[in-house]
CSV table of C-alpha atoms in Angstrom, one decimal:
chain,number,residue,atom,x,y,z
A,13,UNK,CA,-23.2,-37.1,43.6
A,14,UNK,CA,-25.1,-40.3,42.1
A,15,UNK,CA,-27.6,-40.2,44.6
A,16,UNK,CA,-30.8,-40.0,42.4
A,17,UNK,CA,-30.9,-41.1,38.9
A,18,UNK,CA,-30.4,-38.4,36.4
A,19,UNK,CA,-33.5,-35.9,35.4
A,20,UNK,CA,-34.1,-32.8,33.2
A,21,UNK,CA,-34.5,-29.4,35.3
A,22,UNK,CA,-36.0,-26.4,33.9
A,23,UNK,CA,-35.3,-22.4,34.7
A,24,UNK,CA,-34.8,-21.4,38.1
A,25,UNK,CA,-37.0,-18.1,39.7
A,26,UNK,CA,-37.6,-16.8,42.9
A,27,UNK,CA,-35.5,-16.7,46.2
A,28,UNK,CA,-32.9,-18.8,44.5
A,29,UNK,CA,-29.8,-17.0,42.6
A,30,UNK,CA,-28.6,-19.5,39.8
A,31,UNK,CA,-24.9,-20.0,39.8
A,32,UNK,CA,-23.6,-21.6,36.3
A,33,UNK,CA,-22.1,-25.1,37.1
A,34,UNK,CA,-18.1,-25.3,36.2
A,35,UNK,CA,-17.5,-24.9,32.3
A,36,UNK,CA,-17.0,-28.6,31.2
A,37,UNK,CA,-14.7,-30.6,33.4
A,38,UNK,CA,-12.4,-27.9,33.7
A,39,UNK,CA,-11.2,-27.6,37.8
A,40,UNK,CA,-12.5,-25.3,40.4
A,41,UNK,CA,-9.3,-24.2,42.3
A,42,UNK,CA,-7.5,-21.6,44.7
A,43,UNK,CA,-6.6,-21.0,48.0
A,44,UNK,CA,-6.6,-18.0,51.0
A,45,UNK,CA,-5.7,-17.4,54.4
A,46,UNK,CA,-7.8,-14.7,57.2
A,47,UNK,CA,-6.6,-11.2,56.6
A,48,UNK,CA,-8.4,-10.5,60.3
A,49,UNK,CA,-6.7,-9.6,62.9
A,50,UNK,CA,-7.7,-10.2,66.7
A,51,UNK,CA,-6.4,-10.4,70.2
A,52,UNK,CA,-8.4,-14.0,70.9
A,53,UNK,CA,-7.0,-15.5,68.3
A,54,UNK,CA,-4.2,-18.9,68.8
A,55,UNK,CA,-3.5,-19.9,65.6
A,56,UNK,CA,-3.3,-18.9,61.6
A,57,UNK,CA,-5.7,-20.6,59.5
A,58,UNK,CA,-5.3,-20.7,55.4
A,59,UNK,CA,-6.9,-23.2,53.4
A,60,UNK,CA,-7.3,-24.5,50.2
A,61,UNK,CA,-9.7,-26.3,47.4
A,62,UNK,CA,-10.1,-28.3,44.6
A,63,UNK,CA,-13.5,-29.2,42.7
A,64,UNK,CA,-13.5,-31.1,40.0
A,65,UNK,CA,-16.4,-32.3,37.9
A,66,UNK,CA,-17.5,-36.0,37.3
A,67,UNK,CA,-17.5,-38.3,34.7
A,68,UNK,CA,-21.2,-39.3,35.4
A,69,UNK,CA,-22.9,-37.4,32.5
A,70,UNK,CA,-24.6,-34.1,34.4
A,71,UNK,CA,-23.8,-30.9,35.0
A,72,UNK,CA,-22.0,-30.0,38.0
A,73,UNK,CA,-23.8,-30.0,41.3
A,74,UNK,CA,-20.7,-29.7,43.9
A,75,UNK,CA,-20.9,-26.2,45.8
A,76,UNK,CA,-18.3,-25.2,48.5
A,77,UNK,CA,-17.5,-22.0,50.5
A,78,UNK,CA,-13.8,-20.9,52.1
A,79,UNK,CA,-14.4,-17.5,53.1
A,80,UNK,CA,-13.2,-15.5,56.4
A,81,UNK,CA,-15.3,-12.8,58.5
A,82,UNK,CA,-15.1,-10.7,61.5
A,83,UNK,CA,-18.4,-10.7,63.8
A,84,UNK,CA,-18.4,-9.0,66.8
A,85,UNK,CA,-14.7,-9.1,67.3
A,86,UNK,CA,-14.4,-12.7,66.3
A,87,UNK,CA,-12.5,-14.1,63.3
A,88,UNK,CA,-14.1,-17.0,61.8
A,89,UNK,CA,-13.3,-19.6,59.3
A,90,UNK,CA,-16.4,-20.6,57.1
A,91,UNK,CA,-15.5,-23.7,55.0
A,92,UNK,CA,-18.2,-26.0,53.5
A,93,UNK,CA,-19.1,-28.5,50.8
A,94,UNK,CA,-22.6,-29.1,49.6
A,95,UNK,CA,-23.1,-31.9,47.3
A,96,UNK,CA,-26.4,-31.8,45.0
A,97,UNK,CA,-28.5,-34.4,43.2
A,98,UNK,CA,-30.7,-33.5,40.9
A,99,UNK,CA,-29.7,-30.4,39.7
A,100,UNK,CA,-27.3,-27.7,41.4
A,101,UNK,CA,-30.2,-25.5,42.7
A,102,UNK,CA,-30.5,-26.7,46.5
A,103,UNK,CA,-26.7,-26.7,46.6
A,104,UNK,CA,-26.2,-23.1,45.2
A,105,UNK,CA,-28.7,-22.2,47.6
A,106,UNK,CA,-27.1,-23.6,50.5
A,107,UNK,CA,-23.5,-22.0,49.1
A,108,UNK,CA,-25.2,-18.6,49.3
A,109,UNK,CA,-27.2,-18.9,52.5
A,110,UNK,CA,-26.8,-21.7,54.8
A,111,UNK,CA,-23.9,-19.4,56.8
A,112,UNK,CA,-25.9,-16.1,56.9
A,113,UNK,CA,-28.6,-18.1,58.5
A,114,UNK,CA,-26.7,-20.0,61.3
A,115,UNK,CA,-24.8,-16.9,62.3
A,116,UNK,CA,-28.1,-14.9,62.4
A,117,UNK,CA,-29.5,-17.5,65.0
A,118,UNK,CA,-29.5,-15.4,67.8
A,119,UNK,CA,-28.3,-17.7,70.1
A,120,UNK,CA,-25.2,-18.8,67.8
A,121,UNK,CA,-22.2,-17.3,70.5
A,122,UNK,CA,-23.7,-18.7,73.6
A,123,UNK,CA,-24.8,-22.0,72.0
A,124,UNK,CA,-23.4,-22.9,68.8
A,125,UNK,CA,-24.9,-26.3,68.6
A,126,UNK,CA,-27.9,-25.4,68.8
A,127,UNK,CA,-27.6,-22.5,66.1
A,128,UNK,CA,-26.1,-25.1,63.8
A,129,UNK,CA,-29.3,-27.5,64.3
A,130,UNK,CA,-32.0,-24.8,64.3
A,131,UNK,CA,-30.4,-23.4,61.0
A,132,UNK,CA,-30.1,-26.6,59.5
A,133,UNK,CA,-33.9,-27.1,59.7
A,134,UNK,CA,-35.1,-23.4,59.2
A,135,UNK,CA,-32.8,-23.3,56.0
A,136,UNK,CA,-34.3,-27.4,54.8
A,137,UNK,CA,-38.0,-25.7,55.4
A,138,UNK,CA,-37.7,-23.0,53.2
A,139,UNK,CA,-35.9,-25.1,50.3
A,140,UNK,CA,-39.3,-27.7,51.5
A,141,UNK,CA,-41.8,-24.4,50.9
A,142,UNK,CA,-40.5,-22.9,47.7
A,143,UNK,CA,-40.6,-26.6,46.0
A,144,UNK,CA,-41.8,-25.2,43.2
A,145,UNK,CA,-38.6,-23.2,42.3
A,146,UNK,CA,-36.2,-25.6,43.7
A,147,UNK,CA,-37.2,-28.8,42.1
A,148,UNK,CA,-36.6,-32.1,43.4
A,149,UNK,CA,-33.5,-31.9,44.0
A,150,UNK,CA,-31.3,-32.1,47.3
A,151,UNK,CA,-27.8,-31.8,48.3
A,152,UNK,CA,-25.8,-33.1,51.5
A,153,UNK,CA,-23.9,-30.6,53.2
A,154,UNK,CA,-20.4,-30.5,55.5
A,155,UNK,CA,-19.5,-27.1,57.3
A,156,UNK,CA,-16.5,-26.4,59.1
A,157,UNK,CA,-16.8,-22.8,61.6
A,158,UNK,CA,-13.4,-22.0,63.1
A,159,UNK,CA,-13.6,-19.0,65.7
A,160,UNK,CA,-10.3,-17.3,66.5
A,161,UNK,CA,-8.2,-20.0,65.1
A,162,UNK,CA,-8.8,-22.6,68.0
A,163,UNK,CA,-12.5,-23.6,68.8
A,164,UNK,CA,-13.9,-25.7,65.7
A,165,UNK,CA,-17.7,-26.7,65.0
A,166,UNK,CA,-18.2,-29.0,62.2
A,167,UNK,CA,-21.8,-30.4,61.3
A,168,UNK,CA,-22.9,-32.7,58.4
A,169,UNK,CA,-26.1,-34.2,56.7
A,170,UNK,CA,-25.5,-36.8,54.4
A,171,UNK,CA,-22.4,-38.2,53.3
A,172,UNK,CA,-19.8,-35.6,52.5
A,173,UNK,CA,-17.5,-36.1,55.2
A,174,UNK,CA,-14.6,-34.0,57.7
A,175,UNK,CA,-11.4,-35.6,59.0
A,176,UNK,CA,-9.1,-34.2,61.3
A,177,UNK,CA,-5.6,-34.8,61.5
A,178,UNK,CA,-3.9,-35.1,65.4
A,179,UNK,CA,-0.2,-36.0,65.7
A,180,UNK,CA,-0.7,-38.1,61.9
A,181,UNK,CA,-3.6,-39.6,63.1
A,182,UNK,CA,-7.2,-39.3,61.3
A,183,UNK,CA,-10.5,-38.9,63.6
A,184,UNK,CA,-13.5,-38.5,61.5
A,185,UNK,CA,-16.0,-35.6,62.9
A,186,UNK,CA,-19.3,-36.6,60.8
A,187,UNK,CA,-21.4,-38.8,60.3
A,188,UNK,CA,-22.3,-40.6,57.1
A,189,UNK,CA,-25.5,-41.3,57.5
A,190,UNK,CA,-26.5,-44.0,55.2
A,191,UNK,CA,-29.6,-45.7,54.5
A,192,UNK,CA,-28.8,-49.4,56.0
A,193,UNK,CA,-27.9,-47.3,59.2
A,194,UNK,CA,-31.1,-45.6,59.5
A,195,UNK,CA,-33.3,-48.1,58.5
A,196,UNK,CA,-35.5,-48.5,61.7
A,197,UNK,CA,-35.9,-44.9,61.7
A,198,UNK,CA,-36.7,-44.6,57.5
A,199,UNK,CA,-39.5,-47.5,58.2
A,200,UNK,CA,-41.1,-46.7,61.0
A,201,UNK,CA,-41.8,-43.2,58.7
A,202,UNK,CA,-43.3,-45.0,56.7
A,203,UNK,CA,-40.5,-45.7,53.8
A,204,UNK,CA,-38.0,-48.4,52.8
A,205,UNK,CA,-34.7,-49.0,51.8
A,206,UNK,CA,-33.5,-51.2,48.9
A,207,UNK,CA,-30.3,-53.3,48.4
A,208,UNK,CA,-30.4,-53.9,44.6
A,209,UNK,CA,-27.4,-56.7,43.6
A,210,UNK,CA,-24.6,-54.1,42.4
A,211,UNK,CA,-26.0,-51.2,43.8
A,212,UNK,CA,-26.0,-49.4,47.2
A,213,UNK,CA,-28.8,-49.2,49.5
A,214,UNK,CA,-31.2,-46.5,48.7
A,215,UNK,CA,-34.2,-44.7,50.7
A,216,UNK,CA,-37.2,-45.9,48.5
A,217,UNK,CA,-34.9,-47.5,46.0
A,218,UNK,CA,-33.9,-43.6,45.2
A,219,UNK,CA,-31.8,-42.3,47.2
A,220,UNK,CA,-28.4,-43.6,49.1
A,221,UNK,CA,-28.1,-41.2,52.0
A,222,UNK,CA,-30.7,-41.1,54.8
A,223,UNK,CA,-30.2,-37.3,55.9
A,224,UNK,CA,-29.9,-34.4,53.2
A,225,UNK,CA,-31.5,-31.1,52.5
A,226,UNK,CA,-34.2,-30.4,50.4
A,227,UNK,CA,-35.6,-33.8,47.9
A,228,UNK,CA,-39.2,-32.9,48.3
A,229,UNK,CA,-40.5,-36.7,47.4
A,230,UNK,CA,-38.9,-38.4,49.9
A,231,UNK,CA,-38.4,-35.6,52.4
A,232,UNK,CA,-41.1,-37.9,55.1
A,233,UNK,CA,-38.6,-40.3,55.1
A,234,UNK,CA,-35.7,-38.5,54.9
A,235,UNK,CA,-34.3,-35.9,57.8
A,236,UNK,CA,-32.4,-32.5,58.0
A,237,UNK,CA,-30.9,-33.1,61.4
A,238,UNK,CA,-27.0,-32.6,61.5
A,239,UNK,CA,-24.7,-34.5,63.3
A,240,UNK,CA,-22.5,-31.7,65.1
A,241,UNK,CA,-18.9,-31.9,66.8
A,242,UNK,CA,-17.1,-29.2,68.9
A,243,UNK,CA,-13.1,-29.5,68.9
A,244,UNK,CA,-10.6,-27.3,70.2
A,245,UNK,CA,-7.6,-27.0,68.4
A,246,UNK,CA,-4.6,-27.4,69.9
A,247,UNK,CA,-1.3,-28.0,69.3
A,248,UNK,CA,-1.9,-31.6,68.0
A,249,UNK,CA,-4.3,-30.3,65.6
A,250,UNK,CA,-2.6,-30.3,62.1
A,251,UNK,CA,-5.2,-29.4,59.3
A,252,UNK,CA,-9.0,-30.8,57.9
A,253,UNK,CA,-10.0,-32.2,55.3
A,254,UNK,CA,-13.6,-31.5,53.9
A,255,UNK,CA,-14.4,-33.6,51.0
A,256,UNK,CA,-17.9,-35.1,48.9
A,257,UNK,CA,-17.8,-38.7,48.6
A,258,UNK,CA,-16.7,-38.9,45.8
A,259,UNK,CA,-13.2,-38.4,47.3
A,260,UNK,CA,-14.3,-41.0,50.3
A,261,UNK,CA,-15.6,-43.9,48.2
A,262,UNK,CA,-11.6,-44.7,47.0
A,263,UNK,CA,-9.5,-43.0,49.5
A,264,UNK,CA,-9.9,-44.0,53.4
A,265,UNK,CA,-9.8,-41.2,56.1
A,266,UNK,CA,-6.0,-42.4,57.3
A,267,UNK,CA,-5.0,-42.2,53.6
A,268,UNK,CA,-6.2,-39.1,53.1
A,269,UNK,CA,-4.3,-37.6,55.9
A,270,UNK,CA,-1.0,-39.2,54.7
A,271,UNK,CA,-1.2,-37.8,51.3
A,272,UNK,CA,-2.3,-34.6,52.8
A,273,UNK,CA,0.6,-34.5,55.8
A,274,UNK,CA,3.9,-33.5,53.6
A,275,UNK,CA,2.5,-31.1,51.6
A,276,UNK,CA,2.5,-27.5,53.4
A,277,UNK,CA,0.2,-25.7,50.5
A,278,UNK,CA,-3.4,-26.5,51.0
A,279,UNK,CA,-4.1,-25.7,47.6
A,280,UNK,CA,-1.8,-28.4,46.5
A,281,UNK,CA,-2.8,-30.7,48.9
A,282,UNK,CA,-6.7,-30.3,47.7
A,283,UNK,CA,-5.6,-31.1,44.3
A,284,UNK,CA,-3.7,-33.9,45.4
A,285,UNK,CA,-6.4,-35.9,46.6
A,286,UNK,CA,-8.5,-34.9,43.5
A,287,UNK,CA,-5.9,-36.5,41.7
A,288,UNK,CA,-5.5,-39.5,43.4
A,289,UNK,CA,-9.6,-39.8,43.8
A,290,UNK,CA,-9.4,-39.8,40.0
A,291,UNK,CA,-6.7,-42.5,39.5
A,292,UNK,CA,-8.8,-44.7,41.6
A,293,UNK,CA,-11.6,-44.6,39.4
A,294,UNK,CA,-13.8,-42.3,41.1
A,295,UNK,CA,-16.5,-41.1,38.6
A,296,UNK,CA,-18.2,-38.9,40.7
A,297,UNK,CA,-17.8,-34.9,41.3
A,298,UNK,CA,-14.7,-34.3,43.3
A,299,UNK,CA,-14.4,-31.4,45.9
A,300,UNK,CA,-11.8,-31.2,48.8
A,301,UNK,CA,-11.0,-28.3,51.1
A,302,UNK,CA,-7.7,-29.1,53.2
A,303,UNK,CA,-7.7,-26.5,56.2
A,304,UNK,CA,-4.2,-26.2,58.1
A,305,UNK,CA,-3.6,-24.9,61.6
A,306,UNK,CA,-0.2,-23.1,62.2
């Protein structure tokens, strides 16, 4: 993500496990499918992913997680992609915790919604009061929960973005919360927002999404607060597609889901869109996860 000019970061310590970023430019890639069985559950759900590092000049700083478990009788789908700035260390954090600590809200089967919220901001506050190991940094995050292969709860900060595909058709379930968008809100916290000529508009001529997790310097005028969406999947409901913006700068949501539409291997779908991300010029880091229902 080129959401912050580039700094140097230093060693990593305390609650945060450092995860080496992907060896040179060399693609992050694979695919799975629930090996859970359960009565509740209406449809199969396999997935697949593609990362694929920038030509910007860091390290880098795309996280995701595509991972199935069984809670209390329940088979869920946990699919994400967290998109850092200024280093990888709030992203890799988010990869390793951010699901633990929304399915440990205790409220999280009766009231998902609010789980999702109340672990966003519990998980931003601890990255906020261990500042010292975490850096600057931040990263934007999408998650994707399916439970028992038809209710679906997707929630977002930042910019990385979910589409859904119904009968061909693509309905975007986040929110890309960009500065211009949120500038009453960013000013009357006391910040501003830049439009340089050439450039996008940035919070404090830094950073060009309004919402993300951790960035310690900016975090007054910045918030934590996902946007959430509950959909129940149906028999319209063909796959999603969770991507970083650097997917969504050169490929529109409809286009997405026509490229993704004839190909029945997620994994090859992913890598698809990688690849046509790339032929359009993007230069930042590339991840996708394309989900399918069947």
């Amino acid at each position: 993500m080129e959401k912050k000019r580039p700094s140097q970061s230093s060693g990593i310590i305390g609650v945060i496990k450092k995860v080496a970023c992907l060896d040179g430019s060399a693609p992050d890639t694979g695919k799975g499918k629930s090996k859970f069985t359960s009565s509740s559950i209406t449809k199969k759900v396999c997935h697949g992913f593609h990362l694929v590092e920038g030509q910007s000049g860091h390290d880098m700083e795309d996280y995701h997680v595509a991972e199935y478990q069984k809670k209390k009788g329940h088979v869920l789908g946990l699919f994400a992609i967290f998109d850092g700035h200024l280093g990888d260390r709030v992203p890799s954090y988010l990869r390793d915790n951010l699901f633990d600590n929304i399915l440990e809200e205790p409220n999280f089967w009766e009231d998902p919604k609010t789980a999702i919220v109340n672990a966003y901001r519990s998980t931003d506050k601890l990255i906020l009061e261990n500042s010292m190991q975490f850096g600057p940094g931040g990263s934007t995050a999408v998650t994707a929960i399916v439970i028992d292969g038809k209710d679906l709860w997707v929630a977002n900060v930042g910019d990385s973005r979910a589409v859904i595909c119904r009968n061909g058709t693509a309905d975007q379930l986040t929110v890309d919360h960009e500065p211009h968008s949120e500038r009453r809100r960013i000013e009357k916290q006391g910040g501003f927002v830049t439009t340089l000529p050439g450039d996008v508009p940035r919070v404090n001529g830094q950073l060009a999404v309004a919402r993300a997790f951790g960035d310690e310097n900016l975090k007054a005028h910045l918030s934590s607060e996902p946007d959430v969406r509950n959909v129940r999947i149906d028999s319209s409901t063909h796959f999603v597609i969770l991507a970083s913006d650097g997917l969504w700068k050169v490929i529109s949501n409809q286009e997405a889901v026509d490229i993704v539409r004839p190909i029945k291997d997620p994994q090859a779908a992913a890598k698809r869109l990688t690849t046509e991300a790339l032929a359009r010029k993007s230069k930042d880091d590339i991840s996708c996860i394309v989900i399918r229902f069947g």
